Coordinates of C-alpha atoms in Angstrom, one line a residue:
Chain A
X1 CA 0.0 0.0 0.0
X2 CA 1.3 3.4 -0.6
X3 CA -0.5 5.9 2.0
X4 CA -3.4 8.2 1.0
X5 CA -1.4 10.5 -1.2
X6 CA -1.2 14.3 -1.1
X7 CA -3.5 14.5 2.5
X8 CA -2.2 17.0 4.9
X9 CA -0.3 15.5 8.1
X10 CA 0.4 17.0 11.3
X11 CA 1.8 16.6 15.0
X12 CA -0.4 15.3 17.7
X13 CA 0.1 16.3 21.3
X14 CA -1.5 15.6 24.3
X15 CA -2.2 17.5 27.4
X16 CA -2.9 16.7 31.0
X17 CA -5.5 19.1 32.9
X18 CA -4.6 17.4 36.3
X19 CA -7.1 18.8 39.1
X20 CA -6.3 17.8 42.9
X21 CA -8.0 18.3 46.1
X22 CA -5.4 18.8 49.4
X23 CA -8.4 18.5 52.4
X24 CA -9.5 22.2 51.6
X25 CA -8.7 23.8 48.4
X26 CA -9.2 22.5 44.9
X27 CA -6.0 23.1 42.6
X28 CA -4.6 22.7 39.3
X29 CA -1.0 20.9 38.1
X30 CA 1.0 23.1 36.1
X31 CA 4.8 23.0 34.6
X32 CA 6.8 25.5 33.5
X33 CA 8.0 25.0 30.0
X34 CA 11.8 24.1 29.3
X35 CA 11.4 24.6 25.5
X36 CA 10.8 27.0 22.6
X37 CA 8.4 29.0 22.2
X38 CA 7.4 30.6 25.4
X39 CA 10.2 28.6 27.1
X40 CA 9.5 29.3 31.0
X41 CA 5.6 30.0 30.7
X42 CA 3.4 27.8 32.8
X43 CA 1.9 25.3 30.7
X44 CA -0.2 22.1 31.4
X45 CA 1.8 18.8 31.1
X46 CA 1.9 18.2 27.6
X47 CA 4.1 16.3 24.6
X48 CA 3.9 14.6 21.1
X49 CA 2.2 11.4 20.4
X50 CA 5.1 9.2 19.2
X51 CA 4.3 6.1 16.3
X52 CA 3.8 3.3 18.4
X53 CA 1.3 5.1 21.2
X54 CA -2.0 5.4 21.5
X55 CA -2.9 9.1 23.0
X56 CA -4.0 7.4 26.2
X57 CA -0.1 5.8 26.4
X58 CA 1.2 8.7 25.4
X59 CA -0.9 11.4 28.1
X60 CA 0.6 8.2 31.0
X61 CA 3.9 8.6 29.7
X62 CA 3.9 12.5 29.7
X63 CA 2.4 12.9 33.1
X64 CA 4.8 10.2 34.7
X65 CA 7.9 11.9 33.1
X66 CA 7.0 15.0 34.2
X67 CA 5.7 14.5 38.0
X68 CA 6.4 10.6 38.2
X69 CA 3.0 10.0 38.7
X70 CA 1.8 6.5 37.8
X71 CA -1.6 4.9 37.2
X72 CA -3.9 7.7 38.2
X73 CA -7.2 7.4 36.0
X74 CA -7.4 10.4 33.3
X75 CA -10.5 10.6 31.1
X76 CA -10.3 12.1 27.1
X77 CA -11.7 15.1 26.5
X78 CA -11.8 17.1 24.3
X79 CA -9.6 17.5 21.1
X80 CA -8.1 21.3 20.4
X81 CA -7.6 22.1 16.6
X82 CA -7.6 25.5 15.6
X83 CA -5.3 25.5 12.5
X84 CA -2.8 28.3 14.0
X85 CA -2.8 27.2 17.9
X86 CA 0.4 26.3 18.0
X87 CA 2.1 28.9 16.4
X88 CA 5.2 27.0 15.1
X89 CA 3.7 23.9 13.2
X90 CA 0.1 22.4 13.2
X91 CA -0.6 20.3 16.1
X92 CA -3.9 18.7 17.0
X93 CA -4.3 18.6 21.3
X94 CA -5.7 15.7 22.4
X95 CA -6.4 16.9 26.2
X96 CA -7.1 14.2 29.2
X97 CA -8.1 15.2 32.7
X98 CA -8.0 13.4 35.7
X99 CA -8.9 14.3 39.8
X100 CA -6.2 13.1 42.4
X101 CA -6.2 13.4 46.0
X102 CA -3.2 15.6 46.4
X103 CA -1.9 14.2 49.8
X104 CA -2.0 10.6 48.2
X105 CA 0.8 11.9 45.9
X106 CA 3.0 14.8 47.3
X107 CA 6.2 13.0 47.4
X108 CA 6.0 11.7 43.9
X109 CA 5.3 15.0 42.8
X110 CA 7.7 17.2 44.6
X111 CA 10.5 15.2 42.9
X112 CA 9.8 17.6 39.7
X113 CA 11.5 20.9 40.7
X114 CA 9.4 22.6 37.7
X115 CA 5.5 21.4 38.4
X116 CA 3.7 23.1 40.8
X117 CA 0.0 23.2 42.5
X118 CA -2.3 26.4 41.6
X119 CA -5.2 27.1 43.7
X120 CA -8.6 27.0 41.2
X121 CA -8.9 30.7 41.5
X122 CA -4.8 31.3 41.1
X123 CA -4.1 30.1 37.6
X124 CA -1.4 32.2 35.7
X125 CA -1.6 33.0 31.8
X126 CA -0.7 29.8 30.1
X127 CA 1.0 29.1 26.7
X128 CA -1.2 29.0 23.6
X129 CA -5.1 28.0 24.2
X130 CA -4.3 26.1 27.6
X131 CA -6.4 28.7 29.5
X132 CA -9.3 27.6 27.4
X133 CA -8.7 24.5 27.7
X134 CA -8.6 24.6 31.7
X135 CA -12.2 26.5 31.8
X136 CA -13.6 23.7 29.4
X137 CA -12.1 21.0 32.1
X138 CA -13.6 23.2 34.9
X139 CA -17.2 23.4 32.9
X140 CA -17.1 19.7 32.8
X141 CA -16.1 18.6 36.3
X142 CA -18.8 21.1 37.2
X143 CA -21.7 19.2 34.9
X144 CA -20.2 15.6 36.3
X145 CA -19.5 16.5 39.8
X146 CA -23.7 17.5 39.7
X147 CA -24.7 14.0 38.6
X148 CA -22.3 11.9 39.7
X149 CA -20.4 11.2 43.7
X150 CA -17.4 11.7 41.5
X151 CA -15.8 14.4 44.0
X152 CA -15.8 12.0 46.7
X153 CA -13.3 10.0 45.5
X154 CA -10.6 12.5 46.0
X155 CA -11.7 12.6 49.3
X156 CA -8.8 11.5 52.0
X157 CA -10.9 7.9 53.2
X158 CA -12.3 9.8 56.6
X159 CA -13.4 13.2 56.2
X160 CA -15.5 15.8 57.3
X161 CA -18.7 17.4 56.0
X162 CA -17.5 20.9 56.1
X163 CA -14.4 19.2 54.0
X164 CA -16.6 18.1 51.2
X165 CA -18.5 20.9 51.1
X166 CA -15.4 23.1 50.6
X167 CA -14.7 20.9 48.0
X168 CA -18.0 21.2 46.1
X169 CA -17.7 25.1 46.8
X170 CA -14.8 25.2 44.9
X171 CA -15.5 22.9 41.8
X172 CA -19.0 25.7 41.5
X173 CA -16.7 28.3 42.7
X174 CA -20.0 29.7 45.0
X175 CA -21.2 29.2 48.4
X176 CA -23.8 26.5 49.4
X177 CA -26.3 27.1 52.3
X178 CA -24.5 24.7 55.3
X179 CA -27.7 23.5 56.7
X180 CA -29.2 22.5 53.2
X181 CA -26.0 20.7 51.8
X182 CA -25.5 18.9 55.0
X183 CA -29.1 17.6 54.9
X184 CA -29.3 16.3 51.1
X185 CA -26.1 15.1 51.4
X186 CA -26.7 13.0 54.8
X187 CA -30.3 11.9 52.7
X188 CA -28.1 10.4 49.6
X189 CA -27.2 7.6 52.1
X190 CA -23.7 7.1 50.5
X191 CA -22.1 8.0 54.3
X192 CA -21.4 6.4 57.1
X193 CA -20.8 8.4 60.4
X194 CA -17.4 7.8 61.9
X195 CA -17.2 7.5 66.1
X196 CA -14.2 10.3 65.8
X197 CA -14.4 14.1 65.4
X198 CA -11.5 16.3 64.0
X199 CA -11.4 18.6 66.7
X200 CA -8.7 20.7 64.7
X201 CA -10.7 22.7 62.3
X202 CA -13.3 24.2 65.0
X203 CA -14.3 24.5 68.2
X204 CA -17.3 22.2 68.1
X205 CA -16.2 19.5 66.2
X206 CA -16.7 17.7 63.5
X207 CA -17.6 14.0 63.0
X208 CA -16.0 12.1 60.3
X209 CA -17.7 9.9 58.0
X210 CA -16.4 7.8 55.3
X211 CA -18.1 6.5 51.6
X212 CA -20.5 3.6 52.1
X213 CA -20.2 2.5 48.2
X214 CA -23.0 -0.3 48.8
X215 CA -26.0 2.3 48.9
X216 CA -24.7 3.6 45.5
X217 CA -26.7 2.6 42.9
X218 CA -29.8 2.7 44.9
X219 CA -29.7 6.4 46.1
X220 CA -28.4 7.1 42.8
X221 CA -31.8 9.6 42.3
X222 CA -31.0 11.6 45.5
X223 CA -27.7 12.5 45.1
X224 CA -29.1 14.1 42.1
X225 CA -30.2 16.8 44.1
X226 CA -27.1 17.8 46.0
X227 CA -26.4 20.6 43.5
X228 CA -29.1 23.0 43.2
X229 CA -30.1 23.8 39.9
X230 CA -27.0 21.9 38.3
X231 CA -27.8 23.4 34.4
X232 CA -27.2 26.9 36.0
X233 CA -23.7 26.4 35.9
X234 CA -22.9 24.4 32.9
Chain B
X1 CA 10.8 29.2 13.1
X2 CA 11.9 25.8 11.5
X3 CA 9.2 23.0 13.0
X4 CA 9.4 21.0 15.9
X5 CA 11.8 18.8 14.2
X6 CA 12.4 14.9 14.1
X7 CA 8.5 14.3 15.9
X8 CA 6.1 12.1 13.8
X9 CA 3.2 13.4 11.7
X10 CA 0.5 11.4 11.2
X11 CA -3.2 11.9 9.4
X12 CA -6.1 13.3 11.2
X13 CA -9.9 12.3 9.8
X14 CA -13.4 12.8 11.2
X15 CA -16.4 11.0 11.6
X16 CA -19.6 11.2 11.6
X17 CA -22.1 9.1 13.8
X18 CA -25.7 10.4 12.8
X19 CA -28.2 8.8 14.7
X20 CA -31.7 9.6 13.6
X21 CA -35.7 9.5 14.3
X22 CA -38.4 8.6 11.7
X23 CA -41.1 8.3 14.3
X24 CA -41.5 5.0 15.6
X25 CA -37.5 3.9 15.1
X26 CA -34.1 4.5 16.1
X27 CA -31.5 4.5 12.9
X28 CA -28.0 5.2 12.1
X29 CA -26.8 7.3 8.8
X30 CA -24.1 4.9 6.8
X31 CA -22.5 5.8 3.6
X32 CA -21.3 2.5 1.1
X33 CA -17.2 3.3 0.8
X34 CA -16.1 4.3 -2.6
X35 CA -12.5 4.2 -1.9
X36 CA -9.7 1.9 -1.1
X37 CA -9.5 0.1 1.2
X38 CA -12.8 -1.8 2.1
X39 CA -14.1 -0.2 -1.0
X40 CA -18.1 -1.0 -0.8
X41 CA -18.3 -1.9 2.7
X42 CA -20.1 0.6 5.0
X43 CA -18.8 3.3 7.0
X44 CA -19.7 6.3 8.6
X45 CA -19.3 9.5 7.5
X46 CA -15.6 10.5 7.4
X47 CA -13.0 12.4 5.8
X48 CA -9.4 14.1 6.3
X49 CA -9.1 17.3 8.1
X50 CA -7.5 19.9 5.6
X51 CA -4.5 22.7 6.4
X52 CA -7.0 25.5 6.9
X53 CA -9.8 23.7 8.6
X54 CA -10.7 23.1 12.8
X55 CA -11.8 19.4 13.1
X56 CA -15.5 21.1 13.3
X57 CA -14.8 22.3 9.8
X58 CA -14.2 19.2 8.6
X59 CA -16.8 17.2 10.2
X60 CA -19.5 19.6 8.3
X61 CA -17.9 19.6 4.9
X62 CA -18.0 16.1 4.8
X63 CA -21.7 15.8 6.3
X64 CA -22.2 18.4 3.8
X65 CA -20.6 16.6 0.6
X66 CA -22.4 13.0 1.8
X67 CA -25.3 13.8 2.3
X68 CA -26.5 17.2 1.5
X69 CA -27.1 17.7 5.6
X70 CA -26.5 21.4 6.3
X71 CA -26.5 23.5 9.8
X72 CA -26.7 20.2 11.9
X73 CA -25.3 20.5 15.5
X74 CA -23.1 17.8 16.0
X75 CA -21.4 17.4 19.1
X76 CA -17.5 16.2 19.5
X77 CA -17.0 13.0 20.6
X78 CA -13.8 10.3 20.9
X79 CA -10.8 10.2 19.6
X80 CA -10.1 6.7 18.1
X81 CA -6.1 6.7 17.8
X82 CA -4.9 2.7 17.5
X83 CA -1.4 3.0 16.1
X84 CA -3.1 0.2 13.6
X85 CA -6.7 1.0 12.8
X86 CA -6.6 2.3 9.2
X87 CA -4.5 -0.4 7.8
X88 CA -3.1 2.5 5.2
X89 CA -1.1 4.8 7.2
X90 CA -1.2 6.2 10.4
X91 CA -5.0 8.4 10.9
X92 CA -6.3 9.8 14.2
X93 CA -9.6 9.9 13.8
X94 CA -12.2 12.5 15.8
X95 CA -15.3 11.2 15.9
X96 CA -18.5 13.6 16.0
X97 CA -22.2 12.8 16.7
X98 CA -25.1 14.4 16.3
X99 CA -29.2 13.4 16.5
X100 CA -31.5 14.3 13.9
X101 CA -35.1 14.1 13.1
X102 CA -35.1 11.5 10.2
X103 CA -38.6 13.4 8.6
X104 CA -37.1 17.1 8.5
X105 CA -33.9 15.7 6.4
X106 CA -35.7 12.9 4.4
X107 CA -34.8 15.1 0.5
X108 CA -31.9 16.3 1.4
X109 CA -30.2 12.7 2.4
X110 CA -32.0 10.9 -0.6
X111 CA -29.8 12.8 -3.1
X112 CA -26.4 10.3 -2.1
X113 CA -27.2 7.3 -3.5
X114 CA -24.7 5.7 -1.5
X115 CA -26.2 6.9 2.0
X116 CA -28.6 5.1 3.9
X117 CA -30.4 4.7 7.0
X118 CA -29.9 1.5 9.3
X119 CA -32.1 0.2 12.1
X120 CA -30.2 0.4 15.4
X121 CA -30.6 -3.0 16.0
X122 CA -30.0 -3.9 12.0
X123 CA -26.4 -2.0 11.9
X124 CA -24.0 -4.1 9.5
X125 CA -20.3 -4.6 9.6
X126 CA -18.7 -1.7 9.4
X127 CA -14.7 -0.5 8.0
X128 CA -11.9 -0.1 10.9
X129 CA -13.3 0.5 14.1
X130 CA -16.2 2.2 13.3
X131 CA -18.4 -0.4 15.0
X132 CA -17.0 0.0 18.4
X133 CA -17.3 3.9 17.6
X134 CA -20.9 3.4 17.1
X135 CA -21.2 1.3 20.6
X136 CA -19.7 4.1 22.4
X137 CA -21.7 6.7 21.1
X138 CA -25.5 4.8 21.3
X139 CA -23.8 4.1 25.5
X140 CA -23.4 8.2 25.3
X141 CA -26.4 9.0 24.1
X142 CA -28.0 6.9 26.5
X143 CA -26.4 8.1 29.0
X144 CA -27.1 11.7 27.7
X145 CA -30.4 11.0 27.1
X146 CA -31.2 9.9 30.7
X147 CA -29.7 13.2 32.2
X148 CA -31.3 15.7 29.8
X149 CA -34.3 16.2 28.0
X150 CA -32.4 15.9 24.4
X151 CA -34.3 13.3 22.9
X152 CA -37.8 15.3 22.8
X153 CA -35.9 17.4 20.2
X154 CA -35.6 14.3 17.8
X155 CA -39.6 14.4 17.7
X156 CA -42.0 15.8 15.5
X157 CA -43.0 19.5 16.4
X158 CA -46.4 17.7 17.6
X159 CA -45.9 13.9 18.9
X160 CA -47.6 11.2 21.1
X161 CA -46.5 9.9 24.0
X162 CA -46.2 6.4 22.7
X163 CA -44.4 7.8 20.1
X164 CA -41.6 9.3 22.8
X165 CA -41.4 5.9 24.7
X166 CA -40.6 4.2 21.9
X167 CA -37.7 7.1 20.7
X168 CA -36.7 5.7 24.5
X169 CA -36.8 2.2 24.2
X170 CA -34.9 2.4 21.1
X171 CA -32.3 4.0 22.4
X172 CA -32.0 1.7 25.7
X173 CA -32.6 -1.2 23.4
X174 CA -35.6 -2.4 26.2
X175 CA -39.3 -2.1 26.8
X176 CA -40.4 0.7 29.8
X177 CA -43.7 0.1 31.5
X178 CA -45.9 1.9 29.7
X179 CA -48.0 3.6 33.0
X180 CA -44.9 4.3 34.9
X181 CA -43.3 6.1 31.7
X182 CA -46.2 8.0 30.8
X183 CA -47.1 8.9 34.4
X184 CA -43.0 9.9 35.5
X185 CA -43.3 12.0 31.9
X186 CA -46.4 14.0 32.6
X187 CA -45.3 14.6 36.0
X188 CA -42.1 16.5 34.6
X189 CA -43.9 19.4 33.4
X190 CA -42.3 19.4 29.9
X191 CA -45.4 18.5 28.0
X192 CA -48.2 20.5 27.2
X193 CA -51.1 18.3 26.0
X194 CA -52.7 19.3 22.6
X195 CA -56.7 19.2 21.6
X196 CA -56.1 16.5 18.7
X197 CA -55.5 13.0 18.6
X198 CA -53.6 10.6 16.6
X199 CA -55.9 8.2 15.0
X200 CA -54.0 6.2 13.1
X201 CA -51.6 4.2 15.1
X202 CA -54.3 2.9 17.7
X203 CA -58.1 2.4 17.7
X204 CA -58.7 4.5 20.9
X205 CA -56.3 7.1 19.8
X206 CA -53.4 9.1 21.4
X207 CA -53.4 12.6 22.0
X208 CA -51.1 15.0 20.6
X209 CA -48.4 16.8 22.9
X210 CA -45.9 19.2 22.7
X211 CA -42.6 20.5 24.2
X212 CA -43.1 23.7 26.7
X213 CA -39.7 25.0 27.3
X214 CA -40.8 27.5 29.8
X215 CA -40.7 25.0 32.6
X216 CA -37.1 23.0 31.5
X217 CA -35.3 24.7 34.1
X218 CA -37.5 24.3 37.0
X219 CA -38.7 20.8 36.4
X220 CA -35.0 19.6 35.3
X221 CA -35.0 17.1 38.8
X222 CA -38.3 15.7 37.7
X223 CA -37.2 14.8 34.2
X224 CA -34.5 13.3 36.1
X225 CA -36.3 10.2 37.3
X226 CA -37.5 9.2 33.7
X227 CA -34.8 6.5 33.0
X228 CA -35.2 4.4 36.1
X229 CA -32.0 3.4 37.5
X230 CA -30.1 4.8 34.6
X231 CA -26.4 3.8 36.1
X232 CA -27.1 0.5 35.0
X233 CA -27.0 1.6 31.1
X234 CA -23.6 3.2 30.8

């Protein structure tokens, strides 16, 4: 066979939106770029789809070079491919995202002297369209975190109510109404109460509960309703 | 600037997976291949992105030149990017879907004599992978479809309600019981019931509804209990 003759070819990349949850604060994995153009911008972790990878091998290979990370579950997204986005040579992005619980991983991380952790509401100007690529990541995570106990999992395995809420505050990037969000989310039946309080983060208390995955698919229809209104913010 | 050079360029195509509505059935748009390879055999709609277009250009030029289809929204989809899967050379392919209503189309398709529509549940061996692209998008539309209200705009401006359970049940390939359906569906406040009836289809008859978008927002948590235990579909 000789090839389909004449049709145009170009470079495909792909890059990692890699969002991570520390107890309190939802953040976002940059690197800062050691090559040309814009050499020393922050950029998400990104690199070139070589002949023998699939995209999925080639977004694990790129994020364990670049923060040793191994084996953390990243979802495709969606493809990026303006004709002049990269302004040296056409290249297709193929993006993936993933959510990680940042405590599991801080050692592996830190071994990268050039990644670093951005808070949600602290991300620099990025190379090319990677801003635009981040708010489409955060619009999604927003639409899934509403219909599915997705945000949960990047829970530490006890953990407080207050805790989740501040996580589901900062996916909407708004404040939820305590009493309300404790209430549906006690109803969904997906926790279990814990006998221990963290006695750290307030004077009161707080209990901790943990994720009681046998209820799931049976309270599937109330969890629905954690998130007020869900279309309102996608 | 001179490239980035030495990384490897490969081919980038789209397709298209156009699922469609005649009524009463579920049906996927295929095009007989008029190329080498797999010359005759059916595909989906597809074609090579050029220099100057986005891989939303190309996935509406090539609906376009197919099939006459014009101003369809079509949604992006997967990336299907086996070193292997066009046996020719080295293509990425993005795959786009979109849902039509088969009736509003019906001249403009009819001009390509090599396009045609297939039952869901008739859908013949296709080139490459586009099979297992087709599985994956009839488990996202399901999936959609149980989450949003997106199928009632396959329908008819004016439709039965037997005629939206069965858009449902051909789309979760199963039967729904027809009081629970019709009574969850009333209850969601997205219908407004019409003085006519539909004589033909049934001796007693079936009134005619249609969509009121005034109330989609507030009654989005209703709608949500339509697809009983939809986790088990996706």
């Amino acid at each position: 066979m000789h090839g389909y003759v004449g049709e145009h070819k170009l470079l495909a990349a792909v890059d990692c939106i890699i969002f991570g949850f520390d107890g309190w604060n939802l953040k976002l994995l940059l690197v800062q770029r050691n090559m040309d153009p814009e050499r020393n911008k922050w950029s998400l972790m990104g690199g070139f789809i070589k002949p023998s990878e699939t995209p999925e091998n080639a977004a694990n290979r790129v994020l364990e070079q670049l923060t040793g990370l191994k084996n953390v579950y990243m979802e495709q997204f969606h493809v990026f491919g303006k004709p002049d986005r990269d302004p040296v040579e056409r290249t297709l992005s193929i993006t993936y995202y993933a959510l990680i619980d940042i405590n599991q991983y801080k050692e592996q991380i830190l071994q990268n002297q050039r990644a670093e952790w951005f808070l949600l509401t602290e991300i620099p100007a990025l190379i090319f369209d990677h801003n635009e690529m981040v708010n489409l990541a955060k619009r999604k995570l927003r639409y899934k975190a509403a219909l599915h106990p997705i945000l949960f999992q990047l829970l530490p395995e006890k953990f407080t109510i207050p805790q989740l809420q501040a996580l589901y505050e900062g996916v909407y990037n708004t404040n939820f109404d305590d009493r309300n969000f404790s209430r549906k989310l006690l109803s969904t039946g997906l926790l279990l109460k814990l006998p221990e309080k963290d006695k750290l983060s307030s004077k009161k208390g707080a209990f901790y509960y943990r994720l009681d995955q046998t209820n799931y698919t049976k309270n599937f229809e109330k969890f629905l309703n954690l998130v007020p209104n869900p279309d309102k913010f996608f």
